[in-house]
PDB file of C-alpha atoms in Angstrom:
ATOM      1  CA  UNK A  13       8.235  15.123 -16.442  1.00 76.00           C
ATOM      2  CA  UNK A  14       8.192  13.499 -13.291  1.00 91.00           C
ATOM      3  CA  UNK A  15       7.259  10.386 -12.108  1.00 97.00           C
ATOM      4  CA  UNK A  16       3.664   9.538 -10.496  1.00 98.00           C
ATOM      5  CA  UNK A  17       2.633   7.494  -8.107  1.00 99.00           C
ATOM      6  CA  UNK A  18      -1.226   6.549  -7.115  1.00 99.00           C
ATOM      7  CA  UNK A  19      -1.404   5.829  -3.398  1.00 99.00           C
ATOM      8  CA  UNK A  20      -4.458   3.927  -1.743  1.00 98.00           C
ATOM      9  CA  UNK A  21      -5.088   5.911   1.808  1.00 97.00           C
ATOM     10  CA  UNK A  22      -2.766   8.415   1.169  1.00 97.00           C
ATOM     11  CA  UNK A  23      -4.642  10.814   3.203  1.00 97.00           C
ATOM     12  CA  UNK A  24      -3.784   9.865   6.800  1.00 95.00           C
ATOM     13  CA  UNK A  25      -1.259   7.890   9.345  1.00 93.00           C
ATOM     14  CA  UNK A  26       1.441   5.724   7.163  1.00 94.00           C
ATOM     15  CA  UNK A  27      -0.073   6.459   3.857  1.00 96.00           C
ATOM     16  CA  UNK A  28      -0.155  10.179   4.373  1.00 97.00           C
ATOM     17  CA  UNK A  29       3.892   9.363   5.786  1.00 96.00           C
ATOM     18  CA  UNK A  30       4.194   7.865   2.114  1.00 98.00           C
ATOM     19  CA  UNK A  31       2.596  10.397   0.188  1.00 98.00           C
ATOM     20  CA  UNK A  32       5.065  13.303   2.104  1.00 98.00           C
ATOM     21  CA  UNK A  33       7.755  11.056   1.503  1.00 98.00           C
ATOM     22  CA  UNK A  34       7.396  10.415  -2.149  1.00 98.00           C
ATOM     23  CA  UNK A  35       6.579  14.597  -2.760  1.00 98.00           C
ATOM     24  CA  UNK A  36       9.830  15.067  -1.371  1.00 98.00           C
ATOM     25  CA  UNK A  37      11.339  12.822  -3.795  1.00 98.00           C
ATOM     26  CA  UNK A  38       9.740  14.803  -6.624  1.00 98.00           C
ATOM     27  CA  UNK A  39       6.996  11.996  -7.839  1.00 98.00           C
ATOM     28  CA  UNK A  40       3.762  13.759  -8.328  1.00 99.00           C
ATOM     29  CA  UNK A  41       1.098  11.530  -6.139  1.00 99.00           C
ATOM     30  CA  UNK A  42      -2.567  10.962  -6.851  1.00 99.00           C
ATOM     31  CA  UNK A  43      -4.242  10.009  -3.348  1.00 99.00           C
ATOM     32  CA  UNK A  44      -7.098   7.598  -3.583  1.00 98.00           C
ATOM     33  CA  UNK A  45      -9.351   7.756  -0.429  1.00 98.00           C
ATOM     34  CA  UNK A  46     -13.264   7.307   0.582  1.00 96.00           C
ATOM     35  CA  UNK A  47     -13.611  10.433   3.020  1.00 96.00           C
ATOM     36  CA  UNK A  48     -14.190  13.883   0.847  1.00 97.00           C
ATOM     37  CA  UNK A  49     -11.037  16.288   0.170  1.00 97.00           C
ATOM     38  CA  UNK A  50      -9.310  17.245   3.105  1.00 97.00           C
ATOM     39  CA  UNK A  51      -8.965  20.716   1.800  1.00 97.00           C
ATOM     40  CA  UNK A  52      -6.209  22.078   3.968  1.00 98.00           C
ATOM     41  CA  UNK A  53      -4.029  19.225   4.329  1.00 98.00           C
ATOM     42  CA  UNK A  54      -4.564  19.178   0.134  1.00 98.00           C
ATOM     43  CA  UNK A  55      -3.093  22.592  -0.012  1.00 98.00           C
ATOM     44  CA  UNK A  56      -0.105  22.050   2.590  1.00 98.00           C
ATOM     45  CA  UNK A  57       0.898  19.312   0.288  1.00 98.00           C
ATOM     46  CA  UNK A  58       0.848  20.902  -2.588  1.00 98.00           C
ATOM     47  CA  UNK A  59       3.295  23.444  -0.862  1.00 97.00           C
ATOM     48  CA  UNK A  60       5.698  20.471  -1.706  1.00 96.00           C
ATOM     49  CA  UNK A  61       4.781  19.495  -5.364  1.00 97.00           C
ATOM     50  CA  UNK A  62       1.847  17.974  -7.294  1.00 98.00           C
ATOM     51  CA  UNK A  63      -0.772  16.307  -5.696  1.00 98.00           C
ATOM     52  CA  UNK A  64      -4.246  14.690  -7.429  1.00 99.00           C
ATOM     53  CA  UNK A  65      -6.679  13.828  -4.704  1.00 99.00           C
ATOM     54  CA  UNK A  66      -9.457  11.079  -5.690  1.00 98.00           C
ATOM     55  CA  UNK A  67     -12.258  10.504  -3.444  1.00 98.00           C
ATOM     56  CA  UNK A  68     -13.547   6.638  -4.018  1.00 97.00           C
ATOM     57  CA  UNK A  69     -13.089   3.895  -2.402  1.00 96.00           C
ATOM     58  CA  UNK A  70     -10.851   0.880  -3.463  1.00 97.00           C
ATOM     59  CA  UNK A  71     -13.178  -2.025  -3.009  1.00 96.00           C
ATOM     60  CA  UNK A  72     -14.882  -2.259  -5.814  1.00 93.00           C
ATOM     61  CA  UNK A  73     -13.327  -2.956  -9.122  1.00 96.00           C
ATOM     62  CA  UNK A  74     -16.155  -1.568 -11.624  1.00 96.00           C
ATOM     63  CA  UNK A  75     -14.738   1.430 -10.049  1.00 97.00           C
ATOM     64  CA  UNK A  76     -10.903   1.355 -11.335  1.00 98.00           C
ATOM     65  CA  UNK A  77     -10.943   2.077 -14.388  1.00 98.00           C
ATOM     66  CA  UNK A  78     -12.323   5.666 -13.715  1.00 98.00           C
ATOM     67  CA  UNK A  79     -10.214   6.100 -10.877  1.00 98.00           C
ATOM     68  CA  UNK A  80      -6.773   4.632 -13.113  1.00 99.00           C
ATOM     69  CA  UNK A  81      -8.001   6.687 -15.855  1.00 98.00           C
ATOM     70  CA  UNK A  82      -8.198  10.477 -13.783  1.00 98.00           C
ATOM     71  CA  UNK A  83      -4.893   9.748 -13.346  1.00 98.00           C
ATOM     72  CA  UNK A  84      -3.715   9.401 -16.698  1.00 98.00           C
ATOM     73  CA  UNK A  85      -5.954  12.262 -17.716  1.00 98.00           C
ATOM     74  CA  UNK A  86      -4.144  14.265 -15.332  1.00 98.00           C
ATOM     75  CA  UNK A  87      -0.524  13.402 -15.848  1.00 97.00           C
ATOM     76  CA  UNK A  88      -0.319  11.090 -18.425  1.00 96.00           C
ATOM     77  CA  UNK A  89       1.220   8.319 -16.330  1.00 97.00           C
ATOM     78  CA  UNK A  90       1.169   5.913 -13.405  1.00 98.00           C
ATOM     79  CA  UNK A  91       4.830   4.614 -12.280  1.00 97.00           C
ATOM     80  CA  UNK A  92       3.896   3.460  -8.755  1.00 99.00           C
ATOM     81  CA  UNK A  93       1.418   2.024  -6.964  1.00 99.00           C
ATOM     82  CA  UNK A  94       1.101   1.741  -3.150  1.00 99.00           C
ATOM     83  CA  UNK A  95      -1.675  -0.450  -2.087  1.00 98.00           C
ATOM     84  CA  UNK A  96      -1.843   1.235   1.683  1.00 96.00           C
ATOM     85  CA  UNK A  97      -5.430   1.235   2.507  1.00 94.00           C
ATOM     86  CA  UNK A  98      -6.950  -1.334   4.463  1.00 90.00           C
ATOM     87  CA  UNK A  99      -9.782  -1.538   7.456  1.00 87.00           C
ATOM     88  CA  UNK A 100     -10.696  -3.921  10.344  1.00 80.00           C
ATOM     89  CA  UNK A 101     -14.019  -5.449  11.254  1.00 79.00           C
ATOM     90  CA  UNK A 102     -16.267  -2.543  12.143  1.00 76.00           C
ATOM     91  CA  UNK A 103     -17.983  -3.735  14.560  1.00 74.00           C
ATOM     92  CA  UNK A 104     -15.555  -6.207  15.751  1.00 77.00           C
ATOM     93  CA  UNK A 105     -17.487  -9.953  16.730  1.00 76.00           C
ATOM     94  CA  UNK A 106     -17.190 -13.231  17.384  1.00 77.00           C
ATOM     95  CA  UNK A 107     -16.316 -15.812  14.646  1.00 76.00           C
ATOM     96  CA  UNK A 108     -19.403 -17.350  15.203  1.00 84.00           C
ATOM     97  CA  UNK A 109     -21.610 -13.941  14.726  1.00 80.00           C
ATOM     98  CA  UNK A 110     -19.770 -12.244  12.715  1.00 83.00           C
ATOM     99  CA  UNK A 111     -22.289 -11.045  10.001  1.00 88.00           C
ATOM    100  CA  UNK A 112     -21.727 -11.503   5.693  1.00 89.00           C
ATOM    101  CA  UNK A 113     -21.382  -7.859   5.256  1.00 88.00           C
ATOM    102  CA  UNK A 114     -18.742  -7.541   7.543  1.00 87.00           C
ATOM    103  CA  UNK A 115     -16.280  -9.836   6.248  1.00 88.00           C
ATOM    104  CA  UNK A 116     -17.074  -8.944   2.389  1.00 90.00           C
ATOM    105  CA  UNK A 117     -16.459  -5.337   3.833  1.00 90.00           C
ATOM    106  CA  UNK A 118     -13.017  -6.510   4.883  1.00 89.00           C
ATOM    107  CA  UNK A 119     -12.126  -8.797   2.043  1.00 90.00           C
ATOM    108  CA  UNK A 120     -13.360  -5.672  -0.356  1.00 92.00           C
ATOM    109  CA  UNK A 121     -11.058  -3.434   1.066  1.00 93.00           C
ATOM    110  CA  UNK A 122      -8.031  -5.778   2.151  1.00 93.00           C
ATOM    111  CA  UNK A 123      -7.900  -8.050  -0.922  1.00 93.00           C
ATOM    112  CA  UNK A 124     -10.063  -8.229  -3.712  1.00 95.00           C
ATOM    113  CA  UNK A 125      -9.608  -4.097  -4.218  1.00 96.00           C
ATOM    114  CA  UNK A 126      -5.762  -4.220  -3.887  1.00 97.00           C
ATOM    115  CA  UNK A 127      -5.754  -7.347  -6.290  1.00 97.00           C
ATOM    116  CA  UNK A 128      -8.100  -5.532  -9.098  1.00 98.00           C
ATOM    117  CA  UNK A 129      -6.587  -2.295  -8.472  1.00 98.00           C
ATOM    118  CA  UNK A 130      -2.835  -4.081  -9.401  1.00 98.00           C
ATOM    119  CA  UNK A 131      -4.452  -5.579 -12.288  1.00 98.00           C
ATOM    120  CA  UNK A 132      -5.509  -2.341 -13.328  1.00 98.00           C
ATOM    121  CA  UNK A 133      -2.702  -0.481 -13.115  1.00 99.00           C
ATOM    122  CA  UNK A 134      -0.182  -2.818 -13.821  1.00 98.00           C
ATOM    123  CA  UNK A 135      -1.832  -2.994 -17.342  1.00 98.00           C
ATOM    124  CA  UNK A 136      -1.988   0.751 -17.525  1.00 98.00           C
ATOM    125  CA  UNK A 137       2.154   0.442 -17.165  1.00 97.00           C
ATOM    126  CA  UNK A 138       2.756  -2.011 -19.625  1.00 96.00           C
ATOM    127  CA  UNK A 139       0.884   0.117 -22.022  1.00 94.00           C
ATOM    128  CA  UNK A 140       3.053   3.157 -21.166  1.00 91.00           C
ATOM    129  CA  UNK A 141       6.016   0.922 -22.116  1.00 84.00           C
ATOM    130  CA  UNK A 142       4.084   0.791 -25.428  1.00 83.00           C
ATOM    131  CA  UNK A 143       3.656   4.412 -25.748  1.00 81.00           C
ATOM    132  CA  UNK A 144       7.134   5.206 -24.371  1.00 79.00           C
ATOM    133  CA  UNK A 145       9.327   2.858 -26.855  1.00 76.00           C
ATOM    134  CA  UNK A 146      11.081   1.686 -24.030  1.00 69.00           C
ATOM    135  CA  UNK A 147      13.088  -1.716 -24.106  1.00 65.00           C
ATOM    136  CA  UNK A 148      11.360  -5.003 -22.649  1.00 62.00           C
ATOM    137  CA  UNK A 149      13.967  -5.767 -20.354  1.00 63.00           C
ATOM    138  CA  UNK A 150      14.193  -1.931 -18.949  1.00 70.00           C
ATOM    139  CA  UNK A 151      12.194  -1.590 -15.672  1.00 83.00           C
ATOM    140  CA  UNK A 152       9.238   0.734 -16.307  1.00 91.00           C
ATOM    141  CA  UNK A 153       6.994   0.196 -12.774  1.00 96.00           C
ATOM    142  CA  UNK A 154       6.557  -0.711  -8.876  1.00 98.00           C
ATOM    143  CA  UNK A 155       4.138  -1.911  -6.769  1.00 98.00           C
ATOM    144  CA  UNK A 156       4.115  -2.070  -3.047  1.00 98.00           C
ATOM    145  CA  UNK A 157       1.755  -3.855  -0.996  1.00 97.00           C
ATOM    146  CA  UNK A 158       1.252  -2.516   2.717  1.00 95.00           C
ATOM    147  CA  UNK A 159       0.102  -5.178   5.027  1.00 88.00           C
ATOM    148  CA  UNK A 160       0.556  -5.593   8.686  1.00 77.00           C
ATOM    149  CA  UNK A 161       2.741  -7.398  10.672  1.00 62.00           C
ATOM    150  CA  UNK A 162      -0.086  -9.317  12.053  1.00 55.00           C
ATOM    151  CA  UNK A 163      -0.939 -10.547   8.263  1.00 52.00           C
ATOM    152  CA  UNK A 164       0.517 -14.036   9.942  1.00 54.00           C
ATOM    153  CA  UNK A 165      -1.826 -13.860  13.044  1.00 53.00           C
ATOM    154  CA  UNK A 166      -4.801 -15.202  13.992  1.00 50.00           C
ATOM    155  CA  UNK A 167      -7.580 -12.437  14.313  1.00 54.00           C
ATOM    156  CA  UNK A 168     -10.737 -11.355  12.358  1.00 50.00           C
ATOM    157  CA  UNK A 169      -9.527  -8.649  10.649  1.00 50.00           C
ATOM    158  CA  UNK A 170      -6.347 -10.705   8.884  1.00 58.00           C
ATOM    159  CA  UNK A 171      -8.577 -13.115   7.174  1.00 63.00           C
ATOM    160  CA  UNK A 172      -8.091 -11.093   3.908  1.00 73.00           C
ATOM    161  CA  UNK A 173      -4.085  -9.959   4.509  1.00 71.00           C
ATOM    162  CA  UNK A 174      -2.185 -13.465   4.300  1.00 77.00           C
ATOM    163  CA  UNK A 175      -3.778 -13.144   0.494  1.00 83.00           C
ATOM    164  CA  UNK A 176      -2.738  -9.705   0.071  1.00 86.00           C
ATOM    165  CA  UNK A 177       0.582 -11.519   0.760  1.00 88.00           C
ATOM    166  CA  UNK A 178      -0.019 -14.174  -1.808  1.00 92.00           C
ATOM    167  CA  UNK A 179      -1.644 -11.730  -4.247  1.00 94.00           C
ATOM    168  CA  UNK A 180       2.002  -9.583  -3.673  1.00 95.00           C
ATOM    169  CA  UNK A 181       3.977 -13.143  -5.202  1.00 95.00           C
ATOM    170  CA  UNK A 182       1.470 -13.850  -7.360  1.00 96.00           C
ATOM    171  CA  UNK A 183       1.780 -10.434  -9.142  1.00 98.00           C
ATOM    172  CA  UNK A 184       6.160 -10.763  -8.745  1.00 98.00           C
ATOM    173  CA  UNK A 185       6.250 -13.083 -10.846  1.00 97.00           C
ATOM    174  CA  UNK A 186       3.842 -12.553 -13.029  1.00 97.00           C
ATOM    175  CA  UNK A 187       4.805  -8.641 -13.961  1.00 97.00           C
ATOM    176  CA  UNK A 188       8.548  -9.591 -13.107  1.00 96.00           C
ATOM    177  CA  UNK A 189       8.785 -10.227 -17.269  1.00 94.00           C
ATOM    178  CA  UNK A 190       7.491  -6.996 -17.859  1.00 94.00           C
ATOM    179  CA  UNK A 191       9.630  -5.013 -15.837  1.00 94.00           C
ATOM    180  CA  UNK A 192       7.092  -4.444 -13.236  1.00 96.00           C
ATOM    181  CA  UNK A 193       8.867  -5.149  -9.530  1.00 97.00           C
ATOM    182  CA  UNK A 194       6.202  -6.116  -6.674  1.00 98.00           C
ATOM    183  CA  UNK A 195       6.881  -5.759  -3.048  1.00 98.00           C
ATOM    184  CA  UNK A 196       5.361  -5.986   0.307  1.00 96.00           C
ATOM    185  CA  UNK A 197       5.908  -3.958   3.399  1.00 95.00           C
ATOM    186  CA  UNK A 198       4.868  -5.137   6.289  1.00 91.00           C
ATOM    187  CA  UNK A 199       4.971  -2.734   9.188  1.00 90.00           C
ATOM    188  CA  UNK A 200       4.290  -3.346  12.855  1.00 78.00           C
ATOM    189  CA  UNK A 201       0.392  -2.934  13.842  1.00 60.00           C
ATOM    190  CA  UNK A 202       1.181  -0.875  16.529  1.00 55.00           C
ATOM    191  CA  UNK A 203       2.935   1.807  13.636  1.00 55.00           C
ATOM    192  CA  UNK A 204      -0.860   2.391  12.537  1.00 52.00           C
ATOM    193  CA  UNK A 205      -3.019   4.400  13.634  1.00 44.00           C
ATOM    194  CA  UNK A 206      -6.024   3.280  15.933  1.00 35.00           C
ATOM    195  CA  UNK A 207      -4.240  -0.485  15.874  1.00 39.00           C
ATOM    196  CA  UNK A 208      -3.336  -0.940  19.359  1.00 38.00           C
ATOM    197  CA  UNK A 209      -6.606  -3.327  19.653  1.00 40.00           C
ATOM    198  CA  UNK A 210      -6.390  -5.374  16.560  1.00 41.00           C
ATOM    199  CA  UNK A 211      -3.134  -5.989  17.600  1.00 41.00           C
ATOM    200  CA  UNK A 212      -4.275  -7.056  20.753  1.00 42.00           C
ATOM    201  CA  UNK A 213      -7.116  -8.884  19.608  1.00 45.00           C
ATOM    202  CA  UNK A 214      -4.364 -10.487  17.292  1.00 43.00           C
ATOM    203  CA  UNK A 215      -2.214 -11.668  20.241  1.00 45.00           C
ATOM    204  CA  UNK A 216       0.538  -9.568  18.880  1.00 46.00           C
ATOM    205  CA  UNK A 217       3.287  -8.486  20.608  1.00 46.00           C
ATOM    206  CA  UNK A 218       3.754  -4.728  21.013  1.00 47.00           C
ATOM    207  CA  UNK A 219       6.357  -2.920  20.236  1.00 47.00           C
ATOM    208  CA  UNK A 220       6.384  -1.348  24.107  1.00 50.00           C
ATOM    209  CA  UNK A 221       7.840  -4.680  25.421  1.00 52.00           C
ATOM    210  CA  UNK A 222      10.629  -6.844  24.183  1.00 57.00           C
ATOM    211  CA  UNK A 223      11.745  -5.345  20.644  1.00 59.00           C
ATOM    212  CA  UNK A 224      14.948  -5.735  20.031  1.00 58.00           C
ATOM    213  CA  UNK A 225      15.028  -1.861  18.466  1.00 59.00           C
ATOM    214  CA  UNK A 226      13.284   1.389  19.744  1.00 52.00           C
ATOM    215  CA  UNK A 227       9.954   2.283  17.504  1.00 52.00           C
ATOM    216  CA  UNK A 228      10.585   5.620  17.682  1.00 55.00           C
ATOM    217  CA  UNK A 229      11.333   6.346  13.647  1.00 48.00           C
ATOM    218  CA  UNK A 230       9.041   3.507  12.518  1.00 63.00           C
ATOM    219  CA  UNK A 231       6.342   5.724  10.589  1.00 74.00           C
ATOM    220  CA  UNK A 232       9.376   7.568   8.650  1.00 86.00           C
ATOM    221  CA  UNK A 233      11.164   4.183   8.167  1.00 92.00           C
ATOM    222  CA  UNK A 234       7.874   2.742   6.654  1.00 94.00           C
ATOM    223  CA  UNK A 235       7.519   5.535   4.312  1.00 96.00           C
ATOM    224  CA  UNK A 236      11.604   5.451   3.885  1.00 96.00           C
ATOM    225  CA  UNK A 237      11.473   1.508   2.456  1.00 96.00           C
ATOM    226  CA  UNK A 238       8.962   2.608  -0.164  1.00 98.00           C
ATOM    227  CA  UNK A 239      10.925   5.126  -1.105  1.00 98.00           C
ATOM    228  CA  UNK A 240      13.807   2.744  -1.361  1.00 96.00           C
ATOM    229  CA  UNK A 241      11.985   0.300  -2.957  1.00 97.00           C
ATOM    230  CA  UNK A 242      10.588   2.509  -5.714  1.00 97.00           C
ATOM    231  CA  UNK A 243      13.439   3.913  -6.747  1.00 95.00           C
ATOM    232  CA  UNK A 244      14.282   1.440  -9.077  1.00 89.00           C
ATOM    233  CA  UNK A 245      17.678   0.696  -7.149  1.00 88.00           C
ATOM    234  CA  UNK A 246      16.773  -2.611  -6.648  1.00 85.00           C
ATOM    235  CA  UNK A 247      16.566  -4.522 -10.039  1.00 83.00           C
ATOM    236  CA  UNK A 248      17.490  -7.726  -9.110  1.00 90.00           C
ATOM    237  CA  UNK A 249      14.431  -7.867  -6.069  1.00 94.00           C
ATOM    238  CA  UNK A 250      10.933  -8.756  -6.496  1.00 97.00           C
ATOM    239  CA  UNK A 251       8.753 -10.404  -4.334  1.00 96.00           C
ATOM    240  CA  UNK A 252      10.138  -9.903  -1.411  1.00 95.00           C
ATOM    241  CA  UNK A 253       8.229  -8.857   2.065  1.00 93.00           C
ATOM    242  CA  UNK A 254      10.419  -6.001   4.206  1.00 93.00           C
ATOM    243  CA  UNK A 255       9.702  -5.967   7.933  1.00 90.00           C
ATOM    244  CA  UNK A 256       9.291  -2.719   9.820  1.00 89.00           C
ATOM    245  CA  UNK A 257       8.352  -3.920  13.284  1.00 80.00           C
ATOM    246  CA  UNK A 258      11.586  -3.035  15.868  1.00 74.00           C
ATOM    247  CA  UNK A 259      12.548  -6.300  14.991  1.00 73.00           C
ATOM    248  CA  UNK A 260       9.536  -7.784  16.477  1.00 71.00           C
ATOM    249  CA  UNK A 261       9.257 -10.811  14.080  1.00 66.00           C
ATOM    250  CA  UNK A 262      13.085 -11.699  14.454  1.00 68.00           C
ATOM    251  CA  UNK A 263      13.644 -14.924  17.071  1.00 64.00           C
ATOM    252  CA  UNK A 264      13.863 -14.244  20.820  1.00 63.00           C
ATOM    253  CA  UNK A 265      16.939 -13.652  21.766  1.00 59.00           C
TER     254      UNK A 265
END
């Protein structure tokens, strides 16, 4: 049977990237998104191998459990998790008037869903390891956390990702005993789609001016590290944050 992996916003710009990438390495995905069933794109995956779509929206934990347990109804499983969705201020405002709803909004969908969400799932594995009679030193899950480059700068819609970033150790070392491996990948702002102003409001440099590497292949390289990272390759790693940004965080030269 083959592996499964549940991916938060796997319906459009990098997590869609993921959710190709991981079909093509034979991992049946379940997509977790808000907007209803794309139908067509649905069916053009499917062209490639098995594909659960789940319309719902990661913010709110009371919600999980039915969302985890779809999955498992469906295949019996969850070996991955990528925690890929995430939003910005909507409308963006000033620190001093931006309104209650907006930041809980933000927080909702940047940190307190991806947090539960792990929490969830991560349970849901080491239950499988139960059910599986596999060894308690084998590894028997992943997690990767996609966050932004500009996690580390000063804007309103990062308030929530520098503890995304924490949340990612937290977890590490937490589900490292277990055999669960945690990771974070951050990718350039400018890789995402409708970013070019956060990243501006961010101060962030873009990737047009000054990176030391062409950007050109940074939305298959994105979806290439968590298919590295996944593959269980990487045993000895947990924890760690993996840059795809051109090289934009690396010192001046």
């Amino acid at each position: 049977m083959s592996k499964v992996a549940l991916v938060t916003g796997g319906n459009r710009g990098i997590g869609l990237g993921i959710t190709r990438r991981l079909l093509a390495d034979g991992y049946s995905v379940a997509i977790l998104a808000t907007r209803p069933e794309p139908t067509e794109l649905i069916d053009d995956l499917r062209q490639t191998g098995q594909v659960l779509y789940v319309q719902g929206s990661v913010s709110e934990p009371s919600d999980h459990a039915s969302y985890v347990d779809t999955v498992l109804d469906a295949w019996g499983r969850i070996d991955v998790l990528v925690n890929n969705a995430g939003v910005a201020p909507s409308p963006r405002a000033d620190r001093l008037q931006v309104s209650k709803d907006s930041v809980d909004r933000v927080k909702g969908i940047n940190l307190r869903g991806p947090y539960f969400l792990t929490q969830r799932v991560a349970n849901a594995m080491i239950e499988q390891r139960r059910d599986d009679g596999a060894a308690t030193d084998s590894p028997i899950g992943t997690i990767v956390n996609v966050s932004p480059l500009a996690a580390r700068s000063v804007a309103t819609s990062r308030g929530a990702r520098p503890g995304a970033s924490m949340a990612t150790q937290l977890f590490a070392a937490r589900l490292a005993p277990a055999g669960i491996a945690v990771y974070e990948v951050r990718p350039s702002a400018t890789a995402a789609e409708a970013s070019a102003s956060a990243a501006h409001d961010a101060g962030e440099p873009s990737v047009d001016g000054g990176a030391p590497v062409s950007d050109e292949g940074m939305s298959p390289d994105i979806a290439t590290a968590v298919s590295a990272l996944v593959s269980g390759q990487t045993s000895c790693v947990t924890g760690e944050i993996f840059h795809i940004d051109a090289g934009i965080h690396a010192p001046p030269r």
